[in-house]
mmCIF file of N, CA and C in Angstrom:
data_model
loop_
_atom_site.group_PDB
_atom_site.id
_atom_site.type_symbol
_atom_site.label_atom_id
_atom_site.label_comp_id
_atom_site.label_asym_id
_atom_site.label_seq_id
_atom_site.Cartn_x
_atom_site.Cartn_y
_atom_site.Cartn_z
ATOM 1 N N MET L 1 74.860 104.887 82.140
ATOM 2 C CA MET L 1 76.030 104.110 82.512
ATOM 3 C C MET L 1 76.582 103.331 81.308
ATOM 4 N N GLU L 2 75.693 102.629 80.611
ATOM 5 C CA GLU L 2 76.149 101.828 79.469
ATOM 6 C C GLU L 2 76.759 102.708 78.381
ATOM 7 N N ALA L 3 76.194 103.901 78.196
ATOM 8 C CA ALA L 3 76.736 104.822 77.186
ATOM 9 C C ALA L 3 78.142 105.273 77.577
ATOM 10 N N GLN L 4 78.370 105.522 78.866
ATOM 11 C CA GLN L 4 79.705 105.916 79.337
ATOM 12 C C GLN L 4 80.700 104.782 79.114
ATOM 13 N N ILE L 5 80.281 103.567 79.416
ATOM 14 C CA ILE L 5 81.150 102.404 79.230
ATOM 15 C C ILE L 5 81.476 102.225 77.752
ATOM 16 N N ALA L 6 80.462 102.320 76.912
ATOM 17 C CA ALA L 6 80.674 102.165 75.465
ATOM 18 C C ALA L 6 81.622 103.241 74.937
ATOM 19 N N ALA L 7 81.451 104.474 75.395
ATOM 20 C CA ALA L 7 82.322 105.571 74.944
ATOM 21 C C ALA L 7 83.757 105.359 75.425
ATOM 22 N N TYR L 8 83.921 104.890 76.652
ATOM 23 C CA TYR L 8 85.246 104.631 77.202
ATOM 24 C C TYR L 8 85.962 103.551 76.383
ATOM 25 N N ILE L 9 85.265 102.468 76.098
ATOM 26 C CA ILE L 9 85.860 101.384 75.315
ATOM 27 C C ILE L 9 86.182 101.878 73.904
ATOM 28 N N ALA L 10 85.248 102.605 73.290
ATOM 29 C CA ALA L 10 85.439 103.100 71.918
ATOM 30 C C ALA L 10 86.623 104.059 71.810
ATOM 31 N N ALA L 11 86.960 104.744 72.892
ATOM 32 C CA ALA L 11 88.054 105.718 72.876
ATOM 33 C C ALA L 11 89.439 105.071 72.939
ATOM 34 N N GLN L 12 89.493 103.763 73.186
ATOM 35 C CA GLN L 12 90.779 103.077 73.292
ATOM 36 C C GLN L 12 91.327 102.760 71.908
ATOM 37 N N PRO L 13 92.632 102.814 71.746
ATOM 38 C CA PRO L 13 93.218 102.439 70.456
ATOM 39 C C PRO L 13 93.164 100.917 70.259
ATOM 40 N N GLU L 14 93.142 100.495 69.030
ATOM 41 C CA GLU L 14 93.222 99.052 68.743
ATOM 42 C C GLU L 14 94.652 98.590 68.988
ATOM 43 N N PRO L 15 94.897 97.375 69.406
ATOM 44 C CA PRO L 15 93.945 96.295 69.663
ATOM 45 C C PRO L 15 93.354 96.332 71.077
ATOM 46 N N LYS L 16 93.758 97.302 71.891
ATOM 47 C CA LYS L 16 93.256 97.388 73.262
ATOM 48 C C LYS L 16 91.731 97.512 73.287
ATOM 49 N N ARG L 17 91.160 98.249 72.335
ATOM 50 C CA ARG L 17 89.702 98.438 72.292
ATOM 51 C C ARG L 17 88.997 97.089 72.168
ATOM 52 N N SER L 18 89.435 96.280 71.230
ATOM 53 C CA SER L 18 88.800 94.971 71.017
ATOM 54 C C SER L 18 88.982 94.067 72.227
ATOM 55 N N ASP L 19 90.165 94.083 72.815
ATOM 56 C CA ASP L 19 90.420 93.263 74.007
ATOM 57 C C ASP L 19 89.548 93.704 75.174
ATOM 58 N N LEU L 20 89.440 95.009 75.385
ATOM 59 C CA LEU L 20 88.632 95.522 76.494
ATOM 60 C C LEU L 20 87.155 95.201 76.273
ATOM 61 N N GLN L 21 86.679 95.323 75.034
ATOM 62 C CA GLN L 21 85.288 94.985 74.724
ATOM 63 C C GLN L 21 85.035 93.500 74.953
ATOM 64 N N ALA L 22 85.965 92.654 74.506
ATOM 65 C CA ALA L 22 85.814 91.212 74.705
ATOM 66 C C ALA L 22 85.790 90.866 76.191
ATOM 67 N N LEU L 23 86.647 91.506 76.962
ATOM 68 C CA LEU L 23 86.670 91.264 78.410
ATOM 69 C C LEU L 23 85.380 91.741 79.067
ATOM 70 N N HIS L 24 84.931 92.914 78.687
ATOM 71 C CA HIS L 24 83.667 93.447 79.217
ATOM 72 C C HIS L 24 82.533 92.465 78.947
ATOM 73 N N ASP L 25 82.429 91.993 77.712
ATOM 74 C CA ASP L 25 81.382 91.037 77.351
ATOM 75 C C ASP L 25 81.512 89.745 78.150
ATOM 76 N N ARG L 26 82.747 89.293 78.335
ATOM 77 C CA ARG L 26 82.990 88.043 79.067
ATOM 78 C C ARG L 26 82.590 88.178 80.528
ATOM 79 N N VAL L 27 82.936 89.296 81.152
ATOM 80 C CA VAL L 27 82.570 89.487 82.562
ATOM 81 C C VAL L 27 81.058 89.561 82.709
ATOM 82 N N LEU L 28 80.372 90.192 81.765
ATOM 83 C CA LEU L 28 78.911 90.232 81.815
ATOM 84 C C LEU L 28 78.314 88.825 81.720
ATOM 85 N N GLN L 29 78.971 87.935 80.979
ATOM 86 C CA GLN L 29 78.518 86.540 80.902
ATOM 87 C C GLN L 29 78.807 85.791 82.201
ATOM 88 N N ILE L 30 79.971 86.053 82.783
ATOM 89 C CA ILE L 30 80.366 85.385 84.027
ATOM 90 C C ILE L 30 79.484 85.832 85.187
ATOM 91 N N LEU L 31 79.121 87.120 85.200
ATOM 92 C CA LEU L 31 78.348 87.703 86.296
ATOM 93 C C LEU L 31 77.020 88.277 85.773
ATOM 94 N N PRO L 32 76.141 87.427 85.259
ATOM 95 C CA PRO L 32 74.887 87.952 84.697
ATOM 96 C C PRO L 32 74.065 88.671 85.769
ATOM 97 N N GLY L 33 73.537 89.809 85.405
ATOM 98 C CA GLY L 33 72.700 90.557 86.340
ATOM 99 C C GLY L 33 73.467 91.381 87.364
ATOM 100 N N ALA L 34 74.794 91.339 87.317
ATOM 101 C CA ALA L 34 75.591 92.099 88.284
ATOM 102 C C ALA L 34 75.446 93.595 88.014
ATOM 103 N N LYS L 35 75.489 94.354 89.068
ATOM 104 C CA LYS L 35 75.471 95.810 88.942
ATOM 105 C C LYS L 35 76.700 96.234 88.141
ATOM 106 N N THR L 36 76.531 97.182 87.224
ATOM 107 C CA THR L 36 77.678 97.708 86.491
ATOM 108 C C THR L 36 77.968 99.124 86.972
ATOM 109 N N TRP L 37 79.238 99.472 86.916
ATOM 110 C CA TRP L 37 79.722 100.767 87.376
ATOM 111 C C TRP L 37 80.589 101.388 86.289
ATOM 112 N N PHE L 38 80.663 102.700 86.289
ATOM 113 C CA PHE L 38 81.682 103.382 85.513
ATOM 114 C C PHE L 38 82.235 104.502 86.373
ATOM 115 N N LEU L 39 83.525 104.456 86.621
ATOM 116 C CA LEU L 39 84.201 105.517 87.368
ATOM 117 C C LEU L 39 85.107 106.225 86.383
ATOM 118 N N ASP L 40 84.950 107.524 86.264
ATOM 119 C CA ASP L 40 85.704 108.277 85.259
ATOM 120 C C ASP L 40 87.122 108.628 85.686
ATOM 121 N N GLY L 41 87.499 108.250 86.900
ATOM 122 C CA GLY L 41 88.859 108.483 87.372
ATOM 123 C C GLY L 41 89.058 109.805 88.088
ATOM 124 N N THR L 42 87.968 110.545 88.315
ATOM 125 C CA THR L 42 88.097 111.820 89.018
ATOM 126 C C THR L 42 87.500 111.724 90.417
ATOM 127 N N ASP L 43 88.007 112.579 91.321
ATOM 128 C CA ASP L 43 87.447 112.636 92.665
ATOM 129 C C ASP L 43 86.303 113.653 92.700
ATOM 130 N N ASP L 44 85.783 113.937 93.890
ATOM 131 C CA ASP L 44 84.644 114.847 94.027
ATOM 132 C C ASP L 44 84.936 116.266 93.547
ATOM 133 N N THR L 45 86.207 116.628 93.500
ATOM 134 C CA THR L 45 86.574 117.981 93.061
ATOM 135 C C THR L 45 86.876 118.046 91.565
ATOM 136 N N GLY L 46 86.820 116.887 90.876
ATOM 137 C CA GLY L 46 87.113 116.847 89.451
ATOM 138 C C GLY L 46 88.570 116.571 89.129
ATOM 139 N N LYS L 47 89.384 116.366 90.166
ATOM 140 C CA LYS L 47 90.798 116.067 89.967
ATOM 141 C C LYS L 47 90.950 114.608 89.525
ATOM 142 N N ILE L 48 91.802 114.364 88.520
ATOM 143 C CA ILE L 48 92.059 113.000 88.053
ATOM 144 C C ILE L 48 92.919 112.280 89.091
ATOM 145 N N VAL L 49 92.396 111.153 89.602
ATOM 146 C CA VAL L 49 93.097 110.398 90.639
ATOM 147 C C VAL L 49 93.403 108.961 90.217
ATOM 148 N N SER L 50 92.807 108.508 89.110
ATOM 149 C CA SER L 50 93.062 107.147 88.629
ATOM 150 C C SER L 50 92.641 107.050 87.170
ATOM 151 N N ASN L 51 92.966 105.910 86.557
ATOM 152 C CA ASN L 51 92.445 105.628 85.227
ATOM 153 C C ASN L 51 90.951 105.338 85.361
ATOM 154 N N PRO L 52 90.155 105.633 84.347
ATOM 155 C CA PRO L 52 88.741 105.239 84.388
ATOM 156 C C PRO L 52 88.620 103.722 84.573
ATOM 157 N N ASN L 53 87.532 103.297 85.203
ATOM 158 C CA ASN L 53 87.289 101.893 85.513
ATOM 159 C C ASN L 53 85.865 101.499 85.153
ATOM 160 N N ILE L 54 85.720 100.278 84.662
ATOM 161 C CA ILE L 54 84.409 99.658 84.503
ATOM 162 C C ILE L 54 84.313 98.645 85.637
ATOM 163 N N GLY L 55 83.231 98.686 86.395
ATOM 164 C CA GLY L 55 83.083 97.775 87.524
ATOM 165 C C GLY L 55 81.881 96.866 87.376
ATOM 166 N N PHE L 56 81.950 95.731 88.066
ATOM 167 C CA PHE L 56 80.884 94.732 88.032
ATOM 168 C C PHE L 56 80.662 94.197 89.442
ATOM 169 N N GLY L 57 79.415 93.982 89.797
ATOM 170 C CA GLY L 57 79.095 93.433 91.102
ATOM 171 C C GLY L 57 79.097 94.507 92.165
ATOM 172 N N SER L 58 78.950 94.085 93.407
ATOM 173 C CA SER L 58 78.880 95.033 94.509
ATOM 174 C C SER L 58 79.416 94.395 95.778
ATOM 175 N N ARG L 59 80.127 95.198 96.543
ATOM 176 C CA ARG L 59 80.621 94.757 97.846
ATOM 177 C C ARG L 59 80.666 95.969 98.750
ATOM 178 N N THR L 60 80.656 95.731 100.047
ATOM 179 C CA THR L 60 80.765 96.822 101.003
ATOM 180 C C THR L 60 82.196 96.897 101.491
ATOM 181 N N MET L 61 82.806 98.049 101.279
ATOM 182 C CA MET L 61 84.168 98.271 101.765
ATOM 183 C C MET L 61 84.079 98.877 103.158
ATOM 184 N N HIS L 62 84.917 98.381 104.071
ATOM 185 C CA HIS L 62 84.950 98.877 105.445
ATOM 186 C C HIS L 62 86.265 99.602 105.670
ATOM 187 N N TYR L 63 86.185 100.825 106.167
ATOM 188 C CA TYR L 63 87.369 101.632 106.417
ATOM 189 C C TYR L 63 87.722 101.636 107.900
ATOM 190 N N ALA L 64 88.971 101.961 108.200
ATOM 191 C CA ALA L 64 89.474 101.961 109.580
ATOM 192 C C ALA L 64 88.675 102.902 110.476
ATOM 193 N N ASP L 65 88.147 103.995 109.909
ATOM 194 C CA ASP L 65 87.401 104.952 110.723
ATOM 195 C C ASP L 65 85.958 104.515 110.962
ATOM 196 N N GLY L 66 85.596 103.297 110.513
ATOM 197 C CA GLY L 66 84.263 102.768 110.744
ATOM 198 C C GLY L 66 83.282 103.049 109.616
ATOM 199 N N LYS L 67 83.653 103.881 108.667
ATOM 200 C CA LYS L 67 82.768 104.191 107.539
ATOM 201 C C LYS L 67 82.743 103.018 106.565
ATOM 202 N N THR L 68 81.668 102.940 105.826
ATOM 203 C CA THR L 68 81.543 101.916 104.795
ATOM 204 C C THR L 68 81.177 102.591 103.475
ATOM 205 N N ARG L 69 81.426 101.868 102.399
ATOM 206 C CA ARG L 69 81.114 102.388 101.072
ATOM 207 C C ARG L 69 80.856 101.214 100.137
ATOM 208 N N GLU L 70 79.861 101.340 99.297
ATOM 209 C CA GLU L 70 79.594 100.323 98.286
ATOM 210 C C GLU L 70 80.588 100.530 97.140
ATOM 211 N N PHE L 71 81.113 99.430 96.624
ATOM 212 C CA PHE L 71 82.068 99.496 95.532
ATOM 213 C C PHE L 71 81.947 98.211 94.721
ATOM 214 N N TYR L 72 82.581 98.183 93.555
ATOM 215 C CA TYR L 72 82.493 96.983 92.716
ATOM 216 C C TYR L 72 83.411 95.859 93.222
ATOM 217 N N ARG L 73 83.134 94.632 92.757
ATOM 218 C CA ARG L 73 83.957 93.464 93.084
ATOM 219 C C ARG L 73 85.032 93.228 92.034
ATOM 220 N N VAL L 74 84.662 93.387 90.762
ATOM 221 C CA VAL L 74 85.571 93.143 89.645
ATOM 222 C C VAL L 74 85.601 94.406 88.794
ATOM 223 N N GLY L 75 86.806 94.836 88.432
ATOM 224 C CA GLY L 75 86.930 96.039 87.621
ATOM 225 C C GLY L 75 87.866 95.830 86.439
ATOM 226 N N LEU L 76 87.649 96.609 85.390
ATOM 227 C CA LEU L 76 88.494 96.600 84.200
ATOM 228 C C LEU L 76 88.967 98.017 83.943
ATOM 229 N N SER L 77 90.224 98.149 83.572
ATOM 230 C CA SER L 77 90.749 99.465 83.260
ATOM 231 C C SER L 77 91.842 99.352 82.204
ATOM 232 N N ALA L 78 91.781 100.241 81.224
ATOM 233 C CA ALA L 78 92.863 100.336 80.243
ATOM 234 C C ALA L 78 93.933 101.237 80.836
ATOM 235 N N ASN L 79 95.189 100.916 80.578
ATOM 236 C CA ASN L 79 96.287 101.756 81.040
ATOM 237 C C ASN L 79 97.367 101.777 79.962
ATOM 238 N N THR L 80 98.411 102.530 80.195
ATOM 239 C CA THR L 80 99.444 102.667 79.160
ATOM 240 C C THR L 80 100.106 101.332 78.819
ATOM 241 N N ALA L 81 100.185 100.424 79.766
ATOM 242 C CA ALA L 81 100.841 99.138 79.532
ATOM 243 C C ALA L 81 99.902 98.072 78.975
ATOM 244 N N GLY L 82 98.595 98.304 79.024
ATOM 245 C CA GLY L 82 97.653 97.296 78.557
ATOM 246 C C GLY L 82 96.332 97.393 79.280
ATOM 247 N N ILE L 83 95.958 96.301 79.958
ATOM 248 C CA ILE L 83 94.675 96.219 80.657
ATOM 249 C C ILE L 83 94.916 95.687 82.062
ATOM 250 N N SER L 84 94.179 96.244 83.020
ATOM 251 C CA SER L 84 94.200 95.752 84.390
ATOM 252 C C SER L 84 92.832 95.193 84.735
ATOM 253 N N VAL L 85 92.830 94.040 85.395
ATOM 254 C CA VAL L 85 91.608 93.453 85.932
ATOM 255 C C VAL L 85 91.762 93.490 87.443
ATOM 256 N N TYR L 86 90.837 94.179 88.102
ATOM 257 C CA TYR L 86 90.879 94.293 89.560
ATOM 258 C C TYR L 86 89.890 93.306 90.155
ATOM 259 N N ILE L 87 90.347 92.538 91.127
ATOM 260 C CA ILE L 87 89.490 91.590 91.823
ATOM 261 C C ILE L 87 89.585 91.938 93.300
ATOM 262 N N LEU L 88 88.535 92.572 93.795
ATOM 263 C CA LEU L 88 88.558 93.137 95.137
ATOM 264 C C LEU L 88 87.875 92.222 96.141
ATOM 265 N N GLY L 89 88.303 92.327 97.385
ATOM 266 C CA GLY L 89 87.657 91.600 98.465
ATOM 267 C C GLY L 89 88.336 90.303 98.853
ATOM 268 N N ILE L 90 89.488 90.013 98.288
ATOM 269 C CA ILE L 90 90.237 88.812 98.677
ATOM 270 C C ILE L 90 91.212 89.230 99.773
ATOM 271 N N GLU L 91 91.009 88.707 100.957
ATOM 272 C CA GLU L 91 91.820 89.118 102.101
ATOM 273 C C GLU L 91 93.290 88.698 101.979
ATOM 274 N N ASP L 92 93.529 87.476 101.512
ATOM 275 C CA ASP L 92 94.897 86.968 101.372
ATOM 276 C C ASP L 92 95.533 87.602 100.139
ATOM 277 N N LYS L 93 96.465 88.504 100.343
ATOM 278 C CA LYS L 93 97.061 89.263 99.246
ATOM 279 C C LYS L 93 97.981 88.419 98.358
ATOM 280 N N ASN L 94 98.249 87.186 98.732
ATOM 281 C CA ASN L 94 99.053 86.282 97.902
ATOM 282 C C ASN L 94 98.192 85.320 97.082
ATOM 283 N N HIS L 95 96.902 85.294 97.375
ATOM 284 C CA HIS L 95 96.010 84.304 96.769
ATOM 285 C C HIS L 95 95.999 84.367 95.240
ATOM 286 N N LEU L 96 95.791 85.522 94.657
ATOM 287 C CA LEU L 96 95.729 85.612 93.192
ATOM 288 C C LEU L 96 97.024 85.150 92.545
ATOM 289 N N ALA L 97 98.147 85.669 93.042
ATOM 290 C CA ALA L 97 99.441 85.316 92.448
ATOM 291 C C ALA L 97 99.750 83.828 92.608
ATOM 292 N N GLU L 98 99.492 83.286 93.784
ATOM 293 C CA GLU L 98 99.819 81.876 94.031
ATOM 294 C C GLU L 98 98.861 80.922 93.324
ATOM 295 N N THR L 99 97.585 81.269 93.282
ATOM 296 C CA THR L 99 96.575 80.375 92.716
ATOM 297 C C THR L 99 96.495 80.457 91.202
ATOM 298 N N TYR L 100 96.597 81.664 90.646
ATOM 299 C CA TYR L 100 96.367 81.855 89.215
ATOM 300 C C TYR L 100 97.612 82.280 88.439
ATOM 301 N N GLY L 101 98.560 82.883 89.110
ATOM 302 C CA GLY L 101 99.767 83.379 88.449
ATOM 303 C C GLY L 101 100.517 82.343 87.629
ATOM 304 N N PRO L 102 100.747 81.121 88.177
ATOM 305 C CA PRO L 102 101.536 80.136 87.438
ATOM 306 C C PRO L 102 100.939 79.698 86.096
ATOM 307 N N THR L 103 99.612 79.778 85.934
ATOM 308 C CA THR L 103 98.990 79.315 84.691
ATOM 309 C C THR L 103 98.352 80.442 83.887
ATOM 310 N N LEU L 104 98.507 81.667 84.339
ATOM 311 C CA LEU L 104 97.857 82.806 83.695
ATOM 312 C C LEU L 104 98.519 83.234 82.392
ATOM 313 N N GLY L 105 99.818 83.088 82.303
ATOM 314 C CA GLY L 105 100.526 83.548 81.114
ATOM 315 C C GLY L 105 101.320 84.805 81.418
ATOM 316 N N LYS L 106 101.486 85.643 80.419
ATOM 317 C CA LYS L 106 102.310 86.842 80.559
ATOM 318 C C LYS L 106 101.501 87.956 81.225
ATOM 319 N N ALA L 107 101.492 87.926 82.559
ATOM 320 C CA ALA L 107 100.741 88.910 83.332
ATOM 321 C C ALA L 107 101.473 89.186 84.628
ATOM 322 N N LYS L 108 101.266 90.378 85.160
ATOM 323 C CA LYS L 108 101.771 90.726 86.480
ATOM 324 C C LYS L 108 100.586 90.629 87.432
ATOM 325 N N VAL L 109 100.763 89.872 88.502
ATOM 326 C CA VAL L 109 99.670 89.647 89.442
ATOM 327 C C VAL L 109 100.077 90.177 90.811
ATOM 328 N N THR L 110 99.241 91.075 91.353
ATOM 329 C CA THR L 110 99.472 91.600 92.704
ATOM 330 C C THR L 110 98.338 91.120 93.601
ATOM 331 N N GLY L 111 98.207 91.713 94.751
ATOM 332 C CA GLY L 111 97.184 91.304 95.711
ATOM 333 C C GLY L 111 95.763 91.387 95.201
ATOM 334 N N TYR L 112 95.486 92.337 94.312
ATOM 335 C CA TYR L 112 94.128 92.485 93.798
ATOM 336 C C TYR L 112 94.075 92.831 92.309
ATOM 337 N N CYS L 113 95.205 92.817 91.625
ATOM 338 C CA CYS L 113 95.246 93.257 90.231
ATOM 339 C C CYS L 113 95.982 92.254 89.345
ATOM 340 N N ILE L 114 95.390 92.008 88.186
ATOM 341 C CA ILE L 114 96.021 91.199 87.146
ATOM 342 C C ILE L 114 96.209 92.125 85.953
ATOM 343 N N ARG L 115 97.469 92.373 85.608
ATOM 344 C CA ARG L 115 97.782 93.332 84.546
ATOM 345 C C ARG L 115 98.495 92.602 83.413
ATOM 346 N N PHE L 116 98.052 92.868 82.183
ATOM 347 C CA PHE L 116 98.646 92.227 81.014
ATOM 348 C C PHE L 116 98.545 93.165 79.822
ATOM 349 N N LYS L 117 99.369 92.888 78.821
ATOM 350 C CA LYS L 117 99.405 93.751 77.641
ATOM 351 C C LYS L 117 98.220 93.491 76.714
ATOM 352 N N ALA L 118 97.938 92.226 76.447
ATOM 353 C CA ALA L 118 96.866 91.871 75.507
ATOM 354 C C ALA L 118 96.262 90.526 75.893
ATOM 355 N N LEU L 119 95.007 90.313 75.510
ATOM 356 C CA LEU L 119 94.334 89.053 75.823
ATOM 357 C C LEU L 119 95.078 87.849 75.266
ATOM 358 N N LYS L 120 95.736 88.014 74.117
ATOM 359 C CA LYS L 120 96.453 86.888 73.510
ATOM 360 C C LYS L 120 97.617 86.409 74.383
ATOM 361 N N ASP L 121 98.032 87.240 75.339
ATOM 362 C CA ASP L 121 99.165 86.899 76.199
ATOM 363 C C ASP L 121 98.790 86.072 77.429
ATOM 364 N N ILE L 122 97.483 85.896 77.656
ATOM 365 C CA ILE L 122 97.067 85.201 78.878
ATOM 366 C C ILE L 122 96.140 84.031 78.566
ATOM 367 N N ASP L 123 95.995 83.163 79.555
ATOM 368 C CA ASP L 123 95.064 82.050 79.458
ATOM 369 C C ASP L 123 93.709 82.550 79.961
ATOM 370 N N LEU L 124 92.765 82.667 79.052
ATOM 371 C CA LEU L 124 91.467 83.251 79.390
ATOM 372 C C LEU L 124 90.689 82.421 80.406
ATOM 373 N N SER L 125 90.809 81.107 80.357
ATOM 374 C CA SER L 125 90.076 80.274 81.320
ATOM 375 C C SER L 125 90.614 80.490 82.738
ATOM 376 N N THR L 126 91.910 80.739 82.865
ATOM 377 C CA THR L 126 92.491 81.023 84.179
ATOM 378 C C THR L 126 92.004 82.382 84.676
ATOM 379 N N LEU L 127 91.962 83.375 83.794
ATOM 380 C CA LEU L 127 91.451 84.687 84.184
ATOM 381 C C LEU L 127 89.983 84.578 84.608
ATOM 382 N N GLU L 128 89.201 83.831 83.865
ATOM 383 C CA GLU L 128 87.790 83.627 84.233
ATOM 384 C C GLU L 128 87.670 82.987 85.605
ATOM 385 N N ALA L 129 88.502 82.001 85.895
ATOM 386 C CA ALA L 129 88.465 81.346 87.203
ATOM 387 C C ALA L 129 88.784 82.343 88.316
ATOM 388 N N ALA L 130 89.746 83.216 88.090
ATOM 389 C CA ALA L 130 90.090 84.230 89.093
ATOM 390 C C ALA L 130 88.937 85.195 89.303
ATOM 391 N N ILE L 131 88.271 85.595 88.228
ATOM 392 C CA ILE L 131 87.126 86.499 88.335
ATOM 393 C C ILE L 131 85.984 85.829 89.096
ATOM 394 N N ARG L 132 85.697 84.577 88.765
ATOM 395 C CA ARG L 132 84.632 83.838 89.480
ATOM 396 C C ARG L 132 84.971 83.697 90.963
ATOM 397 N N ASP L 133 86.223 83.422 91.247
ATOM 398 C CA ASP L 133 86.690 83.283 92.630
ATOM 399 C C ASP L 133 86.426 84.580 93.403
ATOM 400 N N GLY L 134 86.868 85.692 92.840
ATOM 401 C CA GLY L 134 86.688 86.974 93.521
ATOM 402 C C GLY L 134 85.235 87.362 93.662
ATOM 403 N N ALA L 135 84.438 87.101 92.647
ATOM 404 C CA ALA L 135 83.027 87.479 92.678
ATOM 405 C C ALA L 135 82.227 86.657 93.684
ATOM 406 N N ALA L 136 82.706 85.458 94.001
ATOM 407 C CA ALA L 136 81.977 84.571 94.916
ATOM 408 C C ALA L 136 82.245 84.888 96.386
ATOM 409 N N ARG L 137 83.167 85.756 96.667
ATOM 410 C CA ARG L 137 83.527 86.054 98.053
ATOM 411 C C ARG L 137 82.593 87.094 98.652
ATOM 412 N N ASP L 138 82.470 87.026 99.983
ATOM 413 C CA ASP L 138 81.644 88.014 100.710
ATOM 414 C C ASP L 138 82.470 89.183 101.145
#
């Protein structure tokens, strides 16, 4: 797992590589001992369905059909526009934007995603608070 994560980060162009590595290291500090994940972005058939993701922590996702699945709580992904931080498990889809958006800096905040071009564009302490908030939820 760690080798996949390291290879994924190393494959990113600068300065995104350094930002993603710094974020990865920071999340590991925020969530010591958390389970780490690497999703390569493909489904069971090998079809690409998303950008690769690095995940941290664990939560049980419940689906409408009654099935459940273990998944990460906090995720990081590089994309064409920059970096996305996923914070899963917050029921109120306005919470991230209303609580952290005003002080986050140059970022787009949705119900579960904080997207920004570079770390220098955001307030890192606000991002850390959002990550801690999401990780503390059941």
